[in-house]
XYZ file of C-alpha atoms in Angstrom:
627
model
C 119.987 89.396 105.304
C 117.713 91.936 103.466
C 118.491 91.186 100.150
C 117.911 86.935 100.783
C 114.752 88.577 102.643
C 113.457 90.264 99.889
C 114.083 87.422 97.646
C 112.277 85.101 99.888
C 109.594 87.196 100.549
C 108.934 86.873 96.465
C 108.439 83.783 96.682
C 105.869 83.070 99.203
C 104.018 85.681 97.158
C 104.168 83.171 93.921
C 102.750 80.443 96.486
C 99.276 82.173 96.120
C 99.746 82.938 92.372
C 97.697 80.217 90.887
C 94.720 80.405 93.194
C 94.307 84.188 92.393
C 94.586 83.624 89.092
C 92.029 81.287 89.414
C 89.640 83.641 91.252
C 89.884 86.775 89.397
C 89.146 84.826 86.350
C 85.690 83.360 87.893
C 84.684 86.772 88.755
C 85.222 88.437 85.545
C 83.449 85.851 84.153
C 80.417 86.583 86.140
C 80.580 89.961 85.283
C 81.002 89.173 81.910
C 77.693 86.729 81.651
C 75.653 89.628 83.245
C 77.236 92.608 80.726
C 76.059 90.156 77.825
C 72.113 90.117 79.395
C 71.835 93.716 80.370
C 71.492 96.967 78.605
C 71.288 99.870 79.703
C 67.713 101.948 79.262
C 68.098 105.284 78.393
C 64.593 106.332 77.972
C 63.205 106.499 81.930
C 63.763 104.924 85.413
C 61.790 103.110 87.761
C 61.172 105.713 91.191
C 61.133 102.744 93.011
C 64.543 101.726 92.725
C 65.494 105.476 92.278
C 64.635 106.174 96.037
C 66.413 103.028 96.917
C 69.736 104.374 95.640
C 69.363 107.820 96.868
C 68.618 106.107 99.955
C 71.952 104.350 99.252
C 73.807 107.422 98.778
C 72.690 109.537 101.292
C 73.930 106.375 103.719
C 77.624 107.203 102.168
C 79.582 109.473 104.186
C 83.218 109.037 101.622
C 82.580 109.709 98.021
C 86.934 110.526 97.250
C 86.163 110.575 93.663
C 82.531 112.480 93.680
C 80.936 109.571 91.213
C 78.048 109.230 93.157
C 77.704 113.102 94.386
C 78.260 114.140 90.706
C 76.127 112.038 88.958
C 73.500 110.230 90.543
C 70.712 112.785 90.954
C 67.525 113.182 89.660
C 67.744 115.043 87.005
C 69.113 112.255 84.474
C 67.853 108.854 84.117
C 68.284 106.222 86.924
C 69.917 103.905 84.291
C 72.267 106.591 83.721
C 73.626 106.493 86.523
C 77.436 105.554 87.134
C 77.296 101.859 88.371
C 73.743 100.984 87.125
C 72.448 98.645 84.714
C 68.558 98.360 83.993
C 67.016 95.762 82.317
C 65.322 96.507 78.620
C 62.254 94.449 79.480
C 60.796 96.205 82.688
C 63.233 99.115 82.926
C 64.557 98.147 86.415
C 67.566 98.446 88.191
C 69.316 94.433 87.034
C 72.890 95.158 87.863
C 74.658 97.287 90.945
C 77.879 97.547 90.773
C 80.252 100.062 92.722
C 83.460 98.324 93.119
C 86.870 100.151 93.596
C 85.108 103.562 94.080
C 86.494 104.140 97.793
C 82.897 104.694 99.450
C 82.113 104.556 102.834
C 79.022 104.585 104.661
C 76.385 101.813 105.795
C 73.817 99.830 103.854
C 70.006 100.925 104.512
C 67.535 99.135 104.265
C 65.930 100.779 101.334
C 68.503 98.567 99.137
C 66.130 96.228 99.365
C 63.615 97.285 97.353
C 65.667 96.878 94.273
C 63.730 93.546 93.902
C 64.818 93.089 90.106
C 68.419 93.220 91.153
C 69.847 90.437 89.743
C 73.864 91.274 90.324
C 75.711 93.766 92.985
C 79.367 93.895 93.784
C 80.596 96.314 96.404
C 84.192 94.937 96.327
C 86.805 97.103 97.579
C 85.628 99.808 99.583
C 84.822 100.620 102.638
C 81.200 99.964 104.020
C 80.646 99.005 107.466
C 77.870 97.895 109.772
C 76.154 94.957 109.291
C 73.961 93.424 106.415
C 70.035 94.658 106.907
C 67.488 92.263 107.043
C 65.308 93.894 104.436
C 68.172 92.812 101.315
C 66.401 89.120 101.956
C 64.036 90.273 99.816
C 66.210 90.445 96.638
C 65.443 86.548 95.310
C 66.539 87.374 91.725
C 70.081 88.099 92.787
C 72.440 85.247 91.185
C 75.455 86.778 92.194
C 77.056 88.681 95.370
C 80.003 90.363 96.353
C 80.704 92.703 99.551
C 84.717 91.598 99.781
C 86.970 93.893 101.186
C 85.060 96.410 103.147
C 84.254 96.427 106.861
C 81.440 94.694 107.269
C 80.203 93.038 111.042
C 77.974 90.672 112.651
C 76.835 87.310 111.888
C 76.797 86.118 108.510
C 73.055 86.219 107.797
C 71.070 82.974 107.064
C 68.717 84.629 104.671
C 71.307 83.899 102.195
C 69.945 80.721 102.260
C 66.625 81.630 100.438
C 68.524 83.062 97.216
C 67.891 79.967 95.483
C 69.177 81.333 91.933
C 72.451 82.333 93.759
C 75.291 81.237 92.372
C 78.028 83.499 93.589
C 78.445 84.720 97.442
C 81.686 86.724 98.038
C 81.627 87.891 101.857
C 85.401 88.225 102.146
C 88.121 90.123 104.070
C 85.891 91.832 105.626
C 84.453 91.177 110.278
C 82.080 88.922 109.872
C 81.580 86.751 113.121
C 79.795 82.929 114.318
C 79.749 80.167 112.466
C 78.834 79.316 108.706
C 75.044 79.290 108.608
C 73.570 75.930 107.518
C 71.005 77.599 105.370
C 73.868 78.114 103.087
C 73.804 74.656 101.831
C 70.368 75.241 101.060
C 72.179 76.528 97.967
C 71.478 74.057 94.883
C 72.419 76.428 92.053
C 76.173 78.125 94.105
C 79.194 77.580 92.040
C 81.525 79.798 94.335
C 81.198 80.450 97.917
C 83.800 83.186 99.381
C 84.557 83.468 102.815
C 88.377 84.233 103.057
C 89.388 86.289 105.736
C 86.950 87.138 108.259
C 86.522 85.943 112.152
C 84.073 83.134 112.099
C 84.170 80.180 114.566
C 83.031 76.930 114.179
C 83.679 73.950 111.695
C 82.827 73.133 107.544
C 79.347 71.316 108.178
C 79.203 67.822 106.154
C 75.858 69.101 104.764
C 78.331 71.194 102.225
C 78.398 68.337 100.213
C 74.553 69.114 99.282
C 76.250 71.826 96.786
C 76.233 69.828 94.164
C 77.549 72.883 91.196
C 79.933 74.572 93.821
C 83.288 75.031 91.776
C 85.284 77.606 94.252
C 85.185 77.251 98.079
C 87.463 79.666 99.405
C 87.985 79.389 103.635
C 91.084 80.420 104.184
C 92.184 82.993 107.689
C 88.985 82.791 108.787
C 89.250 81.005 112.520
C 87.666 77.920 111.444
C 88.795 74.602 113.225
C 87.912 70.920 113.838
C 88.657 67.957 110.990
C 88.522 68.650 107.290
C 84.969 66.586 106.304
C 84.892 63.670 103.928
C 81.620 65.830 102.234
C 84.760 68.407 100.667
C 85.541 65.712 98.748
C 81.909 64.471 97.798
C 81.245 67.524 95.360
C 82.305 65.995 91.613
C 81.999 70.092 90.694
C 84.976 71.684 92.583
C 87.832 72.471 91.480
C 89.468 75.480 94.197
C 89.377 74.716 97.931
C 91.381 77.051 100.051
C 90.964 76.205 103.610
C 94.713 77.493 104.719
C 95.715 79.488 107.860
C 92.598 78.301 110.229
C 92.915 75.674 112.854
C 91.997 72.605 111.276
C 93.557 69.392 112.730
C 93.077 65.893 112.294
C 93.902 63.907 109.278
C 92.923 63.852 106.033
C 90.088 61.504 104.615
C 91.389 58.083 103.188
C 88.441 57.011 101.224
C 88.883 56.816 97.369
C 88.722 60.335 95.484
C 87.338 60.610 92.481
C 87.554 64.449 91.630
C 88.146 65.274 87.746
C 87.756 69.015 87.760
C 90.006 69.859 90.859
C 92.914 71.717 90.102
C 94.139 73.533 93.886
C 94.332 72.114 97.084
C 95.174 74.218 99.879
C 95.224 73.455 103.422
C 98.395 75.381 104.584
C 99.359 76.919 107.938
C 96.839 74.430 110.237
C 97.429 71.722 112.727
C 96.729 68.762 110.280
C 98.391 65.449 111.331
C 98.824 62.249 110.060
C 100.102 60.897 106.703
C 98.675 61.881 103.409
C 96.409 58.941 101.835
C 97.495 56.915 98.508
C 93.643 57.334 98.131
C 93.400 60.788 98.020
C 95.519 61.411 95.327
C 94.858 58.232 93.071
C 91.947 60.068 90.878
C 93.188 64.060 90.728
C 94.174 63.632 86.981
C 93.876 67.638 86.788
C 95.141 68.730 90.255
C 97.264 71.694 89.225
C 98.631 73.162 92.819
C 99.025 71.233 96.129
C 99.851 73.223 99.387
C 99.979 71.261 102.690
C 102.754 73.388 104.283
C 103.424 73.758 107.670
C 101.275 71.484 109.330
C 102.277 68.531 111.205
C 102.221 65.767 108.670
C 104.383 62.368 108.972
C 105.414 59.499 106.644
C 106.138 59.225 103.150
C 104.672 61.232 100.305
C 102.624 58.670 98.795
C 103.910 57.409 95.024
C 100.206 57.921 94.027
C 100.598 61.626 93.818
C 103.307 61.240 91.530
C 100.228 60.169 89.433
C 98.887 64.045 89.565
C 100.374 64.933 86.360
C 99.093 68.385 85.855
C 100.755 69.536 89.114
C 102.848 73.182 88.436
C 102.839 73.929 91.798
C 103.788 71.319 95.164
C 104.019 72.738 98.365
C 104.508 70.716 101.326
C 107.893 72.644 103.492
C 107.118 72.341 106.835
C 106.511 68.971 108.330
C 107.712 65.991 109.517
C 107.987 64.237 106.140
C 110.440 61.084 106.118
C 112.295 58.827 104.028
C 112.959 58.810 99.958
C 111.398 60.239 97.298
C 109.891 58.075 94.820
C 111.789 58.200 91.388
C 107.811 58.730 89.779
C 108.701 61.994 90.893
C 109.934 62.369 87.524
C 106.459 61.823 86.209
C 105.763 65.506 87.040
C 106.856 67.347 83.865
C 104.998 70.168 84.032
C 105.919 70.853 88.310
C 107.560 74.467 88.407
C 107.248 75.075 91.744
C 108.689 72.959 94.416
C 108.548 73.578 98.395
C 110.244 70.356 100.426
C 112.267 72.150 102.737
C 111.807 71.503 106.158
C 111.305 68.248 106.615
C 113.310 65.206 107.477
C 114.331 63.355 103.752
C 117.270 62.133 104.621
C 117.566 60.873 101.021
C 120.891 61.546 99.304
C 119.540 60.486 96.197
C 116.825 63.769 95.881
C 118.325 65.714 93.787
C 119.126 63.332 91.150
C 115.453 62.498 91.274
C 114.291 65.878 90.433
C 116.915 67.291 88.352
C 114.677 65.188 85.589
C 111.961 68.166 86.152
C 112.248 69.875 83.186
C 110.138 72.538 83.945
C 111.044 73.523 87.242
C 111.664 77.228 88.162
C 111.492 77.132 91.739
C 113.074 74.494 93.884
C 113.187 75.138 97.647
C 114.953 72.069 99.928
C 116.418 73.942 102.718
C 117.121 71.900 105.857
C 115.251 68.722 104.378
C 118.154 66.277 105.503
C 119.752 66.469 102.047
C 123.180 64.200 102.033
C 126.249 63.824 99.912
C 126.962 65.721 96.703
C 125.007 67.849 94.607
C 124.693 65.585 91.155
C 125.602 67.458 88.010
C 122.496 66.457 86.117
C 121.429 69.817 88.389
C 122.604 71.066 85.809
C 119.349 69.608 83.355
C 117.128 72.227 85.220
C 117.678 75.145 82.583
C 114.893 76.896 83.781
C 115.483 77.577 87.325
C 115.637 80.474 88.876
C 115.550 79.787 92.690
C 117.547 77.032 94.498
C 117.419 76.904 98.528
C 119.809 74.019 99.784
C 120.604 75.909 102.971
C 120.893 74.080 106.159
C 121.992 70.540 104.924
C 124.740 67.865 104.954
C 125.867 68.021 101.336
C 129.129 68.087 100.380
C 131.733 68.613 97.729
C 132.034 71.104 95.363
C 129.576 72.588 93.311
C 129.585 70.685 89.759
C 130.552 72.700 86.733
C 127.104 71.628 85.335
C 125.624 73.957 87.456
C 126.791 76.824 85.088
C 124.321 75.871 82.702
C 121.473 77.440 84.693
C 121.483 80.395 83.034
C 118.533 81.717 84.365
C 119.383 81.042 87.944
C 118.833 83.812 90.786
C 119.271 82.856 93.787
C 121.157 80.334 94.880
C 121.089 79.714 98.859
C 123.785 76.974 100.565
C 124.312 78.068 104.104
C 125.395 76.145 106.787
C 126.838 73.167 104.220
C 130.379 72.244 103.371
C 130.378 73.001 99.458
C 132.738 75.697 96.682
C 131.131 77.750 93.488
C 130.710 77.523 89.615
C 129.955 80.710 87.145
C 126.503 81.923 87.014
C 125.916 84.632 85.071
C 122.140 85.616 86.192
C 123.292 85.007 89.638
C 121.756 88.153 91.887
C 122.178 86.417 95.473
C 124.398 83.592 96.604
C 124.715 82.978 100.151
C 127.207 80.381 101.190
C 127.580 81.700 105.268
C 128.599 79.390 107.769
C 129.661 76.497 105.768
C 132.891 74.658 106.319
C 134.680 76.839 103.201
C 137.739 76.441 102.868
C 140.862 78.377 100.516
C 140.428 81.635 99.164
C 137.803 83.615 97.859
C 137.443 82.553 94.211
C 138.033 84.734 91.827
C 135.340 84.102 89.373
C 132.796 85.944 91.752
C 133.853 89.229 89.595
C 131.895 87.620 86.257
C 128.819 87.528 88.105
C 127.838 90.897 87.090
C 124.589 90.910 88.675
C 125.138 89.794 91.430
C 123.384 91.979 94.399
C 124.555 89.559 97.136
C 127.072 87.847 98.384
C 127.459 85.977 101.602
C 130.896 84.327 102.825
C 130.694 85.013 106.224
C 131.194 82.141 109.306
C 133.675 79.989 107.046
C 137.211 79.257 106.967
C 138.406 81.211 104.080
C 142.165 82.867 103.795
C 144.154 84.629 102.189
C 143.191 88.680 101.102
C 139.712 89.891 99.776
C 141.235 90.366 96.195
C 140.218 93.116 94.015
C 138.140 90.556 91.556
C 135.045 92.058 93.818
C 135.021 95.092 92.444
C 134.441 94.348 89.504
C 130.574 93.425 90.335
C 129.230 96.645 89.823
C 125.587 95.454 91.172
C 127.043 94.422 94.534
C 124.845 95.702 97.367
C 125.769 93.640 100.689
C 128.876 91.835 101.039
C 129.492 89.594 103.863
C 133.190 88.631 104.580
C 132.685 88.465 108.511
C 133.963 85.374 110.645
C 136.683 84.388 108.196
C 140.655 84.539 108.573
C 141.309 87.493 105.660
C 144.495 89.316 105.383
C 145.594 91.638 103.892
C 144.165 94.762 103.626
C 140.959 96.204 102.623
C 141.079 97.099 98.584
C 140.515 100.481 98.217
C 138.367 100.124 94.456
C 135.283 99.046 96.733
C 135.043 102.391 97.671
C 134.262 102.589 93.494
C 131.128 100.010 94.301
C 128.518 102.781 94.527
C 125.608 100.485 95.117
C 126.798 98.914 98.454
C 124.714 99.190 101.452
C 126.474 96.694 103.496
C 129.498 95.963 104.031
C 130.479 93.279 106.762
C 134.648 92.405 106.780
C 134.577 92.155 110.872
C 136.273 89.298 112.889
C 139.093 88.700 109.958
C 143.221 89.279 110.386
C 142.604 92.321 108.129
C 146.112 95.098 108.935
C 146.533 98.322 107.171
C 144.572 101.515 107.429
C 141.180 101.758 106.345
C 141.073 103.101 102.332
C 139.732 106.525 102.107
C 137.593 105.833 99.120
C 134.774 104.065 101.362
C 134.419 107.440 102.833
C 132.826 107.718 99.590
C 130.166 105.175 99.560
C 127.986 108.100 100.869
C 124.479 105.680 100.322
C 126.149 102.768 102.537
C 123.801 101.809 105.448
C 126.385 99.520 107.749
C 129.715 99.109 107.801
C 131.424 96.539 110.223
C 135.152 96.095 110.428
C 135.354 95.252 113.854
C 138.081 92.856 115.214
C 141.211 93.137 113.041
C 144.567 94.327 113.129
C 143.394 97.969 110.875
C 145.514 101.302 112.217
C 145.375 104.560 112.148
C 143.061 107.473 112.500
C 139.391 108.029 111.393
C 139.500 111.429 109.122
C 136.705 113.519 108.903
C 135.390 112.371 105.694
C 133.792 109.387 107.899
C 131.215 112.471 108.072
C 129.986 111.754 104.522
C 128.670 108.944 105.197
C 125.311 110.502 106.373
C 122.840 107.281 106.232
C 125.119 105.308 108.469
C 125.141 107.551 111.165
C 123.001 107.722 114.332
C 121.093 111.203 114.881
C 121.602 111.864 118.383
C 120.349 115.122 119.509
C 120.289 116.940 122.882
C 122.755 116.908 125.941
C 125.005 114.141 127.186
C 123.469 113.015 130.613
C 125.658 114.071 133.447
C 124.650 111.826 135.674
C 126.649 109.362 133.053
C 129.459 110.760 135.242
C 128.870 107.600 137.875
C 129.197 104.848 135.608
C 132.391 104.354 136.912
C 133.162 101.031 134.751
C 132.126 102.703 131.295
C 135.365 102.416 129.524
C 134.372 103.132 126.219
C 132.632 105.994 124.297
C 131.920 107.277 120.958
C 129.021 109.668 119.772
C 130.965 111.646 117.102
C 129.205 112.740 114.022
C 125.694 113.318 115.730
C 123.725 117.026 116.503
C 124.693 116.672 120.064
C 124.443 120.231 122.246
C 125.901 121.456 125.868
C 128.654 120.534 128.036
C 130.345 117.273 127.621
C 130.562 116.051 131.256
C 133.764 115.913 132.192
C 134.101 113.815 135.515
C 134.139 110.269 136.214
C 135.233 107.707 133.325
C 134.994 111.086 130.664
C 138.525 111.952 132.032
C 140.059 108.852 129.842
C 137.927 109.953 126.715
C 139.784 111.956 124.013
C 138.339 114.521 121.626
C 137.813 111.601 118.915
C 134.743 110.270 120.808
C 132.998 113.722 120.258
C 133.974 114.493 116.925
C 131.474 116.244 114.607
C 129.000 117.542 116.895
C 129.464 121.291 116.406
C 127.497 122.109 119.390
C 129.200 120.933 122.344
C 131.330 123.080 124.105
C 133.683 121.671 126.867
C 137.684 122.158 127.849
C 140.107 122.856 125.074
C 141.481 119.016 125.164
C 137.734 118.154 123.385
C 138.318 120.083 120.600
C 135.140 122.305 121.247
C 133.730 125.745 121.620
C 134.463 126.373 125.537
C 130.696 126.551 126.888
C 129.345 130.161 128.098
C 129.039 130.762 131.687
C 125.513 132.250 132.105
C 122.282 131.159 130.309
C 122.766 127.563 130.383
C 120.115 125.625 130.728
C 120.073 121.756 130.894
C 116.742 120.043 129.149
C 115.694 117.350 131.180
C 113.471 115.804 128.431
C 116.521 115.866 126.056
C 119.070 114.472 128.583
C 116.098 111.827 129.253
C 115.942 110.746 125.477
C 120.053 111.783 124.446
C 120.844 107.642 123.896
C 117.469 106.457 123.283
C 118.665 105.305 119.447
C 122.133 103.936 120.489
């Protein structure tokens, strides 16, 4: 459903939160380290590196915001110009940076000249071609970054002979082959980007030879083969993203001794195996773990229980097995936890993490889950998100649970559980459980509540006017049930539904005329019930539900002899409704509101004219294209 979706969707975002946090805050202090050594001259410019960055901008083609067009010319001072930062010593260009201006163009060769250039960031625009040759002859620069433009080819190994380099940032961008060795040539790197471009190949062991690198970032960027021991080797880091590639393989099992890492991430690749006690015996300051969706087995080792520091553990999407060790507790400061997915089968879980106290997240959605949800659930003040979907627990949910006042989302499809009061509650979805009794009447104090999902049960009785009351409501799903009773008319008061979903129920009566109202509505289903009487006309206000068919009705739709049913009403059909064939059973209610088809006097329509009338063969081609 879109409003679960939507929710969802938020929290795969959070997933990446702390390893952006973590990046943004290395770059800006690199830019901060160079602001503090570099002032701008003001008195006169090199012509040197002036005719380099003419050269530069007569290579740009986009200027959106005229920075460059406007200001770098020669009438004012090189180190006057927007972007550029000279050096007091020998008045050349030290610093280049042009991020977030929206350029486009190509690199010339010219650029390298600049041979004082010590920093140049290019991030977020849109350059193309490839990297020249000539820029291998800035060796002062310490720190580069060309992410998020378009740039091709082979990564170049001239890198390799910027020995004061300390930050390369290639990412999101088309660069191709494999990771060039000379990169490890590298003593003085502390963050190495790659993220998001289509290399080949695997990590070479000889990245261990970085002995300062702190960031590694290798994540969507077509890499495969085994994850190497040397990753582990470098005292220094403390990021490694290496998700969405094709690593496989298992992880290392020799003893880790890492102090300054704090994120882990090898989601979305083909890694099998169990995880190591080893690996996770010294990561005293491992902050974020995120091993989902690979193919991992076994246990989770007690030893990571150890990893104290942990906010955020990820590992949904496996083949995990058996208990959870009670350490789990251990991890005070988790806030984020991602099990689901796996194959638990440990009825004691919950109990075992509802002594988290800081947990805000806790996703365990079809992770074998047994038996009844403990009330010391309830301990977890903080959460926000729970996802027990798609288990075997049973019971009733415990009063306890009420206590969670900041609590979401709440997700416990396809169980055989009831429901408590929670206020902060914006989406509960309890679909194809085993539920049983009547809709509870406490579901009209959750008064934020955006969405509520019943549907696929066993629930009686009548849909009682305790809904209403939730003036947040925006999809209601009551489908699949055995409802009586008719359809309150005060939902047609609910202005912020979109969807409303009461189909397959023992629902009688005529349909209220008040949801002819609900003019923002997107679907309504009340299919299969016992409702009578007549749609009005007022159905027309509902203007977002509605198809909008235009053209002629085919007449060749006259030979589908076995068409027994037919509505189009309330759509900007034209022409002459056919009239032989299975359109002698329809009435004039299948054509309603379509004020430009004529026909015989039993539609209901204009009678059509006798001369002038063309068909369109492009329209009657396209009429049902949308049904």
């Amino acid at each position: 459903m879109r409003g679960k979706a939507a929710a969802i969707n938020q929290i795969h975002k959070q997933l990446s939160f702390l390893k952006l946090r973590y990046h943004l805050a290395a770059s800006r202090r690199h830019v901060e380290r160079f602001a503090a050594t570099m002032v701008a001259d003001r008195v006169t410019s090199n012509t040197i590196d002036q005719d380099a960055l003419l050269a530069l901008k007569n290579h740009i083609v986009d200027d959106p915001q005229n920075l460059l067009n406007n200001n770098w010319t020669t009438a004012t001072s090189v180190c006057d110009w927007v972007g550029v930062t000279c050096g007091t010593r020998h008045r050349r260009v030290r610093a280049l940076n042009l991020s977030h201006m929206g350029l486009s163009g190509t690199i010339p060769p010219h650029l390298g000249n600049l041979s004082f250039l010590g920093f140049t960031s290019l991030f977020n625009n849109s350059f193309r071609g490839s990297l020249p040759d000539e820029l291998a002859k800035l060796r002062r620069l310490k720190y580069i970054s060309v992410q998020h433009n378009y740039f091709g080819g082979e990564i170049p190994s001239w890198f390799g002979s910027f020995t004061r380099l300390r930050t390369l940032s290639l990412a999101n961008n088309s660069f191709t082959g494999a990771i060039p060795p000379s990169l490890f040539r590298l003593s003085e790197l502390d963050g190495l980007d790659l993220s998001y471009n289509d290399l080949q190949g695997n990590i070479p062991g000889e990245i261990g030879k970085l002995p300062k690198l702190r960031i590694l970032y290798l994540s969507h960027t077509g890499l495969s083969g085994s994850i190497p021991y040397a990753v582990f080797n470098i005292s220094s880091l403390q990021d490694i993203d290496a998700s969405g590639n094709m690593f496989s393989g298992s992880l290392p099992s020799a003893n880790v001794t890492m102090s300054s890492l704090r994120m882990i991430d090898f989601g979305f690749n083909n890694l099998t195996g169990s995880l190591p006690s080893s690996l996770f015996s010294n990561l005293p300051n491992l902050e974020a773990l995120h091993l989902s969706w690979n193919q991992f087995h076994g246990q989770i080792p007690a030893a990571l229980y150890g990893c104290i520091q942990l906010k955020l553990l990820s590992l949904s999407y496996n083949n995990f097995e058996g208990k959870i060790h009670k350490d789990i507790k251990n991890l005070t400061a988790l806030e984020w936890l991602y099990l689901g997915y796996n194959k638990f089968n440990d009825a004691e879980m919950l109990s075992s993490i509802s002594d988290l106290p800081s947990l805000e997240l806790l996703n365990l959605e079809k992770s074998g889950l047994t038996g009844l949800i403990p009330s010391s659930i309830g301990n977890l003040t903080l959460l926000r998100y729970i996802g027990l979907m798609d288990n075997k627990l049973t019971g009733t949910i415990p009063p306890e649970i009420g206590n969670l006042v900041n609590l979401e989302i709440i997700t416990l499809s396809i169980n055989r559980i009831g429901i408590g009061n929670l206020s902060n509650l914006a989406l509960l979805s309890l679909d194809e459980n085993d539920l049983r009794g009547t809709i509870p009447t406490t579901i009209g104090k959750l008064k934020k509540l955006q969405s509520l999902g019943f549907s696929v049960n066993n629930l009686e009785g009548s849909i009682q006017s305790d809904l209403c009351d939730v003036e947040s409501l925006a999809f209601l799903y009551l489908g699949g049930n055995k409802l009586v009773g008719s359809i309150p008319s005060c939902l047609g008061n609910v202005n912020s539904l979109r969807d409303l979903s009461v189909g397959e129920n023992n629902l009688t009566s005529t349909i209220p005329s008040t949801l002819w109202s609900l003019k923002d509505i997107q679907q309504l289903e009340l299919s299969s019930n016992y409702l009578s009487g007549s749609l009005p006309l007022d159905i027309s206000n509902l203007k977002v539900v509605r198809n909008n068919l235009s053209g002629e009705i085919p007449k060749d739709m006259e030979k589908l002899k076995y068409l027994k049913y037919f509505n189009v009403s309330f759509n900007g059909l034209q022409g002459e409704i056919p009239s032989g064939g299975p359109f002698k059973m329809f009435s004039a209610q299948s054509f309603l509101g379509n004020e430009a088809l004529c026909g015989s006097p039993q539609m209901q329509v204009q009678p059509c004219k006798t001369r002038g009338r063309q068909r369109s063969k492009k329209a009657s081609a396209n009429v049902f294209k949308y049904i």
